[in-house]
mmCIF file of C-alpha atoms in Angstrom:
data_model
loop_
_atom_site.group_PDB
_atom_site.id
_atom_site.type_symbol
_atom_site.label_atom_id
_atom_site.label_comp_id
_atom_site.label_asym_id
_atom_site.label_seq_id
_atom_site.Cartn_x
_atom_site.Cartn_y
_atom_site.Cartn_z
ATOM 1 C CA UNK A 1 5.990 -16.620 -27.828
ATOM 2 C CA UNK A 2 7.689 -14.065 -27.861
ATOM 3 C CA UNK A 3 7.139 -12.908 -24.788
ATOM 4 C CA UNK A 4 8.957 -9.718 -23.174
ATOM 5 C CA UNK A 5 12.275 -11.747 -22.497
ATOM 6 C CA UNK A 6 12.484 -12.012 -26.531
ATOM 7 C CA UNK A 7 11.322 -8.491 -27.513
ATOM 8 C CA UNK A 8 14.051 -7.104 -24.941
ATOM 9 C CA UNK A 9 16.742 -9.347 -26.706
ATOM 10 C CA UNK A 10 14.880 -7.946 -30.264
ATOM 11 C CA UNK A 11 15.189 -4.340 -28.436
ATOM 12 C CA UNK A 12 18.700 -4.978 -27.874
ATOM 13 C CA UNK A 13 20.189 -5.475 -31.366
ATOM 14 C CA UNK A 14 17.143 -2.753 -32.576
ATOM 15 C CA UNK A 15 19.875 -0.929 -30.941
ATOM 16 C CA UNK A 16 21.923 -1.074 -33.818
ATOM 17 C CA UNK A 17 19.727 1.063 -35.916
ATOM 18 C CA UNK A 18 20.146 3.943 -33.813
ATOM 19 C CA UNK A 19 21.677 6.985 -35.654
ATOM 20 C CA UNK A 20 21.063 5.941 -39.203
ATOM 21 C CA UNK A 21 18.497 7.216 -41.293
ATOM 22 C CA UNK A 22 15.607 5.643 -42.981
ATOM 23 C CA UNK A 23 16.226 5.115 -46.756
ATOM 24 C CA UNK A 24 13.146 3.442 -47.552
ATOM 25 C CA UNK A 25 10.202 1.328 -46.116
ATOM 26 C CA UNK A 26 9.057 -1.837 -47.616
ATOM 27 C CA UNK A 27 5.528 -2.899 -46.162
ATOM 28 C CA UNK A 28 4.084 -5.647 -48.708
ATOM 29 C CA UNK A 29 1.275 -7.317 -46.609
ATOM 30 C CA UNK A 30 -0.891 -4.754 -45.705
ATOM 31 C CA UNK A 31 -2.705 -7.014 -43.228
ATOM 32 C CA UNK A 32 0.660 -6.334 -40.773
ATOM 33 C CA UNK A 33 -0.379 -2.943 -40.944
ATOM 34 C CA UNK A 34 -2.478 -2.113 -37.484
ATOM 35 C CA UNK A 35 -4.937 0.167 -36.650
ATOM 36 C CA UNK A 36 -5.153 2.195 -40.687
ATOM 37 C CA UNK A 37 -1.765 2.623 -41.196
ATOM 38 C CA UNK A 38 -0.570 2.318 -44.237
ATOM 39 C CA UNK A 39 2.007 1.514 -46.652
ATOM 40 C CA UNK A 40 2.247 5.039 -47.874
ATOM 41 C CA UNK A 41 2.020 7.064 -44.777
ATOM 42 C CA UNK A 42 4.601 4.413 -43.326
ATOM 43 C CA UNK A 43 6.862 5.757 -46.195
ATOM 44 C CA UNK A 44 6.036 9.562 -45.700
ATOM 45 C CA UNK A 45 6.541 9.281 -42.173
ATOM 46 C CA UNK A 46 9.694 7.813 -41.942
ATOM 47 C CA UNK A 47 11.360 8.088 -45.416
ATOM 48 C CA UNK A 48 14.456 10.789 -43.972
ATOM 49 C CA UNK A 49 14.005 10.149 -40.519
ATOM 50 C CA UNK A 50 16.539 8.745 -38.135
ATOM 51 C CA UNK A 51 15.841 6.526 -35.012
ATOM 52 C CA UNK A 52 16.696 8.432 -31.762
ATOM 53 C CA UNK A 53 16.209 5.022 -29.558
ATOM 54 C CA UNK A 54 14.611 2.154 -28.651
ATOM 55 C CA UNK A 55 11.924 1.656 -25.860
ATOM 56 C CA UNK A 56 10.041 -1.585 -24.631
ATOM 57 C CA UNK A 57 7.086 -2.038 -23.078
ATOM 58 C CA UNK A 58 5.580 -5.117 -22.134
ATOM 59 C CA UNK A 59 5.822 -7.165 -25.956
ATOM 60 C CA UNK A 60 5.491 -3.857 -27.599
ATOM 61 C CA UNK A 61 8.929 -2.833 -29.349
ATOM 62 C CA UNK A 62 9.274 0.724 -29.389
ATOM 63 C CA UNK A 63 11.756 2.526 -32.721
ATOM 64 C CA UNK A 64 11.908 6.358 -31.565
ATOM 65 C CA UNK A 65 12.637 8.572 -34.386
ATOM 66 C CA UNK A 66 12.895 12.146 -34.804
ATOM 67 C CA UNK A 67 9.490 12.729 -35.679
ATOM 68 C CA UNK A 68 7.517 9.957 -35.051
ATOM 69 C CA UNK A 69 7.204 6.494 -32.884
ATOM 70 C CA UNK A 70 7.153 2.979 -34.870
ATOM 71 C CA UNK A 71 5.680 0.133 -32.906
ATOM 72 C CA UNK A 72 6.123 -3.161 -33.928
ATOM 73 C CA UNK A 73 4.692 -6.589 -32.540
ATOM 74 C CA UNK A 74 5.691 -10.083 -32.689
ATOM 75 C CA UNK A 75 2.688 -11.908 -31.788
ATOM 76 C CA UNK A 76 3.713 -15.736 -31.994
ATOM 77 C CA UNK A 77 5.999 -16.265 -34.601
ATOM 78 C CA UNK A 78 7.630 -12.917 -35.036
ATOM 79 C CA UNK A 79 11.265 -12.313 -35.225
ATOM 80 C CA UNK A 80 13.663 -9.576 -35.491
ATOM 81 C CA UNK A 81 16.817 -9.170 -38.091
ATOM 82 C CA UNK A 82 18.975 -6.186 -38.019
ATOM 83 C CA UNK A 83 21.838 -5.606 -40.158
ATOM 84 C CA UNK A 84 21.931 -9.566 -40.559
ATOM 85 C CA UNK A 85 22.233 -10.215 -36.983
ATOM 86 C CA UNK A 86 19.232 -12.408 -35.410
ATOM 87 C CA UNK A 87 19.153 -12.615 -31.569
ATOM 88 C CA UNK A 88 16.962 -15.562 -32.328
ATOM 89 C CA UNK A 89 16.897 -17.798 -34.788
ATOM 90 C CA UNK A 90 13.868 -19.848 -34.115
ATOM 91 C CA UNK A 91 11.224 -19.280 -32.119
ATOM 92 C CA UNK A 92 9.585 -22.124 -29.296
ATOM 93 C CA UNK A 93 6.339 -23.446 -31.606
ATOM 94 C CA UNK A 94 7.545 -21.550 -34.867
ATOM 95 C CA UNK A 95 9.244 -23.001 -37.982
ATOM 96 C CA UNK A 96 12.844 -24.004 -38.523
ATOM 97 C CA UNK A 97 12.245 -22.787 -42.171
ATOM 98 C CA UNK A 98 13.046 -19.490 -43.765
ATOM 99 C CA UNK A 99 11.268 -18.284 -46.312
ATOM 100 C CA UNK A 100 11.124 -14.737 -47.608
ATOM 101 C CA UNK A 101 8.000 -14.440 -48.043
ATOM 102 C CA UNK A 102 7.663 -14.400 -44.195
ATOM 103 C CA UNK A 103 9.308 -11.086 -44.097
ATOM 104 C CA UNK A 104 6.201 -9.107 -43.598
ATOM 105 C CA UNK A 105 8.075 -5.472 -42.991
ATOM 106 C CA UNK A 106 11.338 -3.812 -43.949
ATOM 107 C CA UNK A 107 13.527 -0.565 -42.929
ATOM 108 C CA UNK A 108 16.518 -0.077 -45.372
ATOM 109 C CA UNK A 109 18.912 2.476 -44.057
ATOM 110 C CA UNK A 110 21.207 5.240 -46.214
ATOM 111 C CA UNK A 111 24.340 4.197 -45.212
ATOM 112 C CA UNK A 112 25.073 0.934 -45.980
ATOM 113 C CA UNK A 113 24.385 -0.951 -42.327
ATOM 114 C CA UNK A 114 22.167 -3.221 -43.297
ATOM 115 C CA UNK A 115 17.807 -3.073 -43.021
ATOM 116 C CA UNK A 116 15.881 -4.048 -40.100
ATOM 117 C CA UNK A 117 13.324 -6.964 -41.317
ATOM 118 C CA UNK A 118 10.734 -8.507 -39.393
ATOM 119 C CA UNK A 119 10.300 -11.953 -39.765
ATOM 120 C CA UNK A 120 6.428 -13.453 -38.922
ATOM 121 C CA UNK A 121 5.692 -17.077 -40.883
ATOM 122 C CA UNK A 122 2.107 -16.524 -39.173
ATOM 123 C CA UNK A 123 1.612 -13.024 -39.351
ATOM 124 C CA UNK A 124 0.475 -12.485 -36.109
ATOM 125 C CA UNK A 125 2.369 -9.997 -35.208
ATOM 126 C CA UNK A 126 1.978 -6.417 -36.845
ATOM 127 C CA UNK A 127 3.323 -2.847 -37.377
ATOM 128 C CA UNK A 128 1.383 0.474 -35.965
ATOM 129 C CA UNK A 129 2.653 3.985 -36.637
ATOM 130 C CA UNK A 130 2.543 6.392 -33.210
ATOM 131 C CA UNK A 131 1.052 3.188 -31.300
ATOM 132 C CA UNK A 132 -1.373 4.513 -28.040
ATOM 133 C CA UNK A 133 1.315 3.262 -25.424
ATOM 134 C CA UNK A 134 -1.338 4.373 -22.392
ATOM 135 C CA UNK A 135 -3.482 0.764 -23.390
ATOM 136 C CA UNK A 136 -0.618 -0.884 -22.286
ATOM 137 C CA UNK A 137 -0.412 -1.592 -18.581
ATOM 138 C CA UNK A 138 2.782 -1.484 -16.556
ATOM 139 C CA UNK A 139 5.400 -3.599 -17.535
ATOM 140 C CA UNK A 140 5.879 -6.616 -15.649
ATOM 141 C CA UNK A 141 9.549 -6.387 -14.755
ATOM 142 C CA UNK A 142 8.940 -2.983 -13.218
ATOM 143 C CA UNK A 143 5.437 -2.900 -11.608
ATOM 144 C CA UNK A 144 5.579 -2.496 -7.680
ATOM 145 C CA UNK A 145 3.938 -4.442 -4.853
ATOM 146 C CA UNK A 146 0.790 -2.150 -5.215
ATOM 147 C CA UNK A 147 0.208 -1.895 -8.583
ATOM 148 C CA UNK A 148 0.098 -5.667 -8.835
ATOM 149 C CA UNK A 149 -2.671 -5.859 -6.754
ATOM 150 C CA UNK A 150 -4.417 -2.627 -7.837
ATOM 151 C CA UNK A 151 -4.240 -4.860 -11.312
ATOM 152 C CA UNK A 152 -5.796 -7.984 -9.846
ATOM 153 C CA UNK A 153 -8.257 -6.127 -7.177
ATOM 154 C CA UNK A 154 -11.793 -6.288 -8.167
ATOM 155 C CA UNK A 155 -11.303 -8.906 -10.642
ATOM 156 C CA UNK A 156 -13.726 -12.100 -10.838
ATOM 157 C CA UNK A 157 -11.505 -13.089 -14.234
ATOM 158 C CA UNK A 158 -9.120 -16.272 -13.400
ATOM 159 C CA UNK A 159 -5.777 -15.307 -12.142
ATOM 160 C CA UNK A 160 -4.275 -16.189 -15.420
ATOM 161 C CA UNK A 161 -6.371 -14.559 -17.793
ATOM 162 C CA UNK A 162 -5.846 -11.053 -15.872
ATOM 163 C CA UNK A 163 -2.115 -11.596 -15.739
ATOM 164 C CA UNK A 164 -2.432 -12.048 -19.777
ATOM 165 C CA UNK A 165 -4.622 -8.691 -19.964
ATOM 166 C CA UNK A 166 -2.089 -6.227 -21.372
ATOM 167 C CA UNK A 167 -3.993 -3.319 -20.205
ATOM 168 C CA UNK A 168 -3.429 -4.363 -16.383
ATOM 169 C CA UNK A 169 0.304 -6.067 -16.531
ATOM 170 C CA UNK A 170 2.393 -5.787 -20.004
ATOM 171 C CA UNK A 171 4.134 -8.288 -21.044
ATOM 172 C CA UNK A 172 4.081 -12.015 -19.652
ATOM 173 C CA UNK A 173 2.554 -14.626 -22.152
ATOM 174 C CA UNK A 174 1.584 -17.742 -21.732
ATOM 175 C CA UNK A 175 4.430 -19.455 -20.800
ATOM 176 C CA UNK A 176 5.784 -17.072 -17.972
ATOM 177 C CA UNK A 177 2.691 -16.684 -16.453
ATOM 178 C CA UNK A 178 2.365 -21.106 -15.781
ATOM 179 C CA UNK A 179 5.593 -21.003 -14.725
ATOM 180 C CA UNK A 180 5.769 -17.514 -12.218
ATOM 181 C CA UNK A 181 2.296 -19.135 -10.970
ATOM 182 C CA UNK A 182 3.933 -22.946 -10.729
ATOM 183 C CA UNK A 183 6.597 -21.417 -8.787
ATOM 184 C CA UNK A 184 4.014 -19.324 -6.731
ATOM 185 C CA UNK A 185 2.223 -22.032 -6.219
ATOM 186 C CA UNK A 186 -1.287 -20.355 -6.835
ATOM 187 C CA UNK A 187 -4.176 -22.074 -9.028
ATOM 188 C CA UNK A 188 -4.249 -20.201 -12.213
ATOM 189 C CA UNK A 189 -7.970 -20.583 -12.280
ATOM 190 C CA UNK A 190 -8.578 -18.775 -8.901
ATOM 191 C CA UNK A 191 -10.634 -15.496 -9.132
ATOM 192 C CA UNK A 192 -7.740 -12.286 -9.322
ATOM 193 C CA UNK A 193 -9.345 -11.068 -6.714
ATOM 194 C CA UNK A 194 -9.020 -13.467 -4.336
ATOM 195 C CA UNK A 195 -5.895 -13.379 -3.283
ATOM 196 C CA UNK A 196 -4.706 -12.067 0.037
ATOM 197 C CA UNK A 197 -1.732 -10.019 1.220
ATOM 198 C CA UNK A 198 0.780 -12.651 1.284
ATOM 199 C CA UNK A 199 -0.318 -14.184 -1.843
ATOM 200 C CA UNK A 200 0.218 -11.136 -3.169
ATOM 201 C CA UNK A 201 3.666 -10.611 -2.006
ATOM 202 C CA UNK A 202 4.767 -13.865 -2.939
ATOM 203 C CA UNK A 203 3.210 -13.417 -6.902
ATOM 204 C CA UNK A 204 4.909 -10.264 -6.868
ATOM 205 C CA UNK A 205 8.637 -11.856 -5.558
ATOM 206 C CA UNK A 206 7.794 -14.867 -8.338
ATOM 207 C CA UNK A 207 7.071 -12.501 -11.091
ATOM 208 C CA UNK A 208 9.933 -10.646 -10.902
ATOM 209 C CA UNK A 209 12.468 -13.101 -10.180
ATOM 210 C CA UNK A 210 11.179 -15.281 -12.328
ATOM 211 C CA UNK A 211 11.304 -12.873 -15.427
ATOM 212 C CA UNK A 212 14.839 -12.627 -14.415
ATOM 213 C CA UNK A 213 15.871 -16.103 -13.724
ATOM 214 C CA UNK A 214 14.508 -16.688 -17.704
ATOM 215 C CA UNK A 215 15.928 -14.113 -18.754
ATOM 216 C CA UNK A 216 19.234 -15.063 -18.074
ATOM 217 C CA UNK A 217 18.726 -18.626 -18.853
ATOM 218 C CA UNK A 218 17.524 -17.015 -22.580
ATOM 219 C CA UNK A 219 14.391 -17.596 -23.156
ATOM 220 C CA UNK A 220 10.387 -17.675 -22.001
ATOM 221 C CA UNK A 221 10.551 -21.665 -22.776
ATOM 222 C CA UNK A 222 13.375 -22.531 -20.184
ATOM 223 C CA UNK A 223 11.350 -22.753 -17.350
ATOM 224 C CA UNK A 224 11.671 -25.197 -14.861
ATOM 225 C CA UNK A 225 7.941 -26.456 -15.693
ATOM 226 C CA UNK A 226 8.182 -26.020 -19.667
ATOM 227 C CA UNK A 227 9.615 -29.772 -20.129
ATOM 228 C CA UNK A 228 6.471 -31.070 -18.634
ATOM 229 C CA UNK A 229 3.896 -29.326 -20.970
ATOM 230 C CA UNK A 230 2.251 -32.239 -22.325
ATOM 231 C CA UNK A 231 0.038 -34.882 -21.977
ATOM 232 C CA UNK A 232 0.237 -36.951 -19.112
ATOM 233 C CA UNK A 233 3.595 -35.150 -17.318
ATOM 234 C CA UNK A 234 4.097 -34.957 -13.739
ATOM 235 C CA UNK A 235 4.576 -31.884 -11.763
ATOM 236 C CA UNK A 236 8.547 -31.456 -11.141
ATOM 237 C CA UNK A 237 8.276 -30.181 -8.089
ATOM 238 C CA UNK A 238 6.075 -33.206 -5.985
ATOM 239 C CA UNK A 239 5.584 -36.000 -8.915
ATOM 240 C CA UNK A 240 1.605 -34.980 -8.974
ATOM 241 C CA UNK A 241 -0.020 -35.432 -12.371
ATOM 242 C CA UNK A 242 -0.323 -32.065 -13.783
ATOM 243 C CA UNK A 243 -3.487 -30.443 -15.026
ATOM 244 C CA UNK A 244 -4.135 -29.476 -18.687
ATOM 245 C CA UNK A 245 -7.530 -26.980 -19.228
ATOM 246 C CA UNK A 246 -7.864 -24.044 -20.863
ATOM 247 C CA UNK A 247 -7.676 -20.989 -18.659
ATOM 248 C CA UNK A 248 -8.038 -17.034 -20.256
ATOM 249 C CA UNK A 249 -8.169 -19.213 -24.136
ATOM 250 C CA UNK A 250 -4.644 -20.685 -23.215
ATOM 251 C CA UNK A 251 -3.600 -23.950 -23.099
ATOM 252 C CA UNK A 252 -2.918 -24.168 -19.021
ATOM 253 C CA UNK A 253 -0.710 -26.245 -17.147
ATOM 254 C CA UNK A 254 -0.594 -26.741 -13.305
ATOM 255 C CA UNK A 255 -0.539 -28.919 -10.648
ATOM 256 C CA UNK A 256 -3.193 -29.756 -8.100
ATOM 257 C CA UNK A 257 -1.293 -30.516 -5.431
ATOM 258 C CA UNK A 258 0.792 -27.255 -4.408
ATOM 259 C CA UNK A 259 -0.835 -24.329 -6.552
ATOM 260 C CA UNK A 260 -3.818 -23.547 -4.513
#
């Protein structure tokens, strides 16, 4: 958490932002700040500048301007405020607390709308100037029949670790990806590459409807398997006892029944 269901709602009211220029840029933790930028080039960059639009790939949140590209990323406690308005106000595994010294990175604007904070009690997340969007894979809402299995072919990873690579399919955590392969019914610890043409089809159909189906519902924790994600919890679908390992460094729920 967040997944891409929560950066698209954070995309959404990012929306608000559009038009209005950048009065200043308050970056106090330089730790949030990825890959050498800094709190002063931050400033020079977009100090004057006014965001064009808003873009989303995978959990990669996207602020066009008109002269550079801010990314920003949420990691597992990250949220978004703009102009006061919150699209979530607490995150699945996060803190009910608020505490400013969580906000790890601020755009104030010229005229008067408000700033654009994000919010990170963890500080997982972080903020990159002109991010490389080609390490990014295709996002998972959009990527076709073929490029699914162009992603997984080849592979001797477990199913779920490659579906959590970023560089093959953006954005699906670890949450979607027990629940699109619950409802798939495919063993999250099978090799990628082992699936066949059907399999394929039907990861493809569960992926994408299942993204959906969550999204609408409002969030990456309203699956149909999430309630059972704990010790000892039976698999909603047959009554099995589910299995708890860890699968790609995640904490992995399934059941050995009807994922195969």
């Amino acid at each position: 958490m967040p997944e891409m269901i929560e950066v698209e709602l954070y995309r959404q009211v990012a929306e608000l932002a559009v038009g209005h220029v950048v009065e200043a840029v308050d970056a106090p933790d330089p730790w949030y700040l990825k890959r050498g930028t800094t709190a002063e080039e931050l400033a020079a960059a977009l100090v004057g500048a006014t965001i064009t639009g808003t873009r989303r790939i995978g959990k990669l949140l996207l602020l066009d301007t008109d002269a550079h590209v801010l990314g920003l990323r949420f990691g597992m406690t990250g949220r978004l405020v703009v102009g006061g308005q919150a699209p979530i106000e607490r995150l699945e595994y996060s803190s009910a607390r608020s505490d400013p010294a969580w906000i790890r990175f601020t755009l104030a604007f010229e005229d008067g709308m408000g700033d654009l904070q994000m919010v990170d009690p963890r500080r997982l997340g972080g903020v990159e100037l002109d991010p490389d969007e080609s390490r990014l894979g295709i996002d998972a809402l959009s990527i076709a029949p073929a490029q699914l299995r162009d992603a997984l072919a080849g592979s001797t990873a477990p199913l779920k670790a490659r579906l959590l690579d970023q560089a093959h399919v953006a954005g699906i955590g670890n949450l979607i990806v027990d629940e699109v392969l619950w409802r798939a019914g495919l063993d999250p610890a099978r090799p990628a590459r082992s699936l066949d043409a059907n399999e394929l089809r039907r990861l493809h159909r569960h992926l994408r409807s299942g993204v959906v189906e969550l999204t609408r519902r409002g969030g990456s924790h309203l699956g149909d398997l999430h309630e059972a994600r704990q010790r000892g919890a039976v698999c909603p679908r047959d009554g099995a006892p589910l299995l708890r390992r860890t699968i790609g460094g995640r904490t992995t729920y399934s059941c050995p029944v009807h994922q195969r």
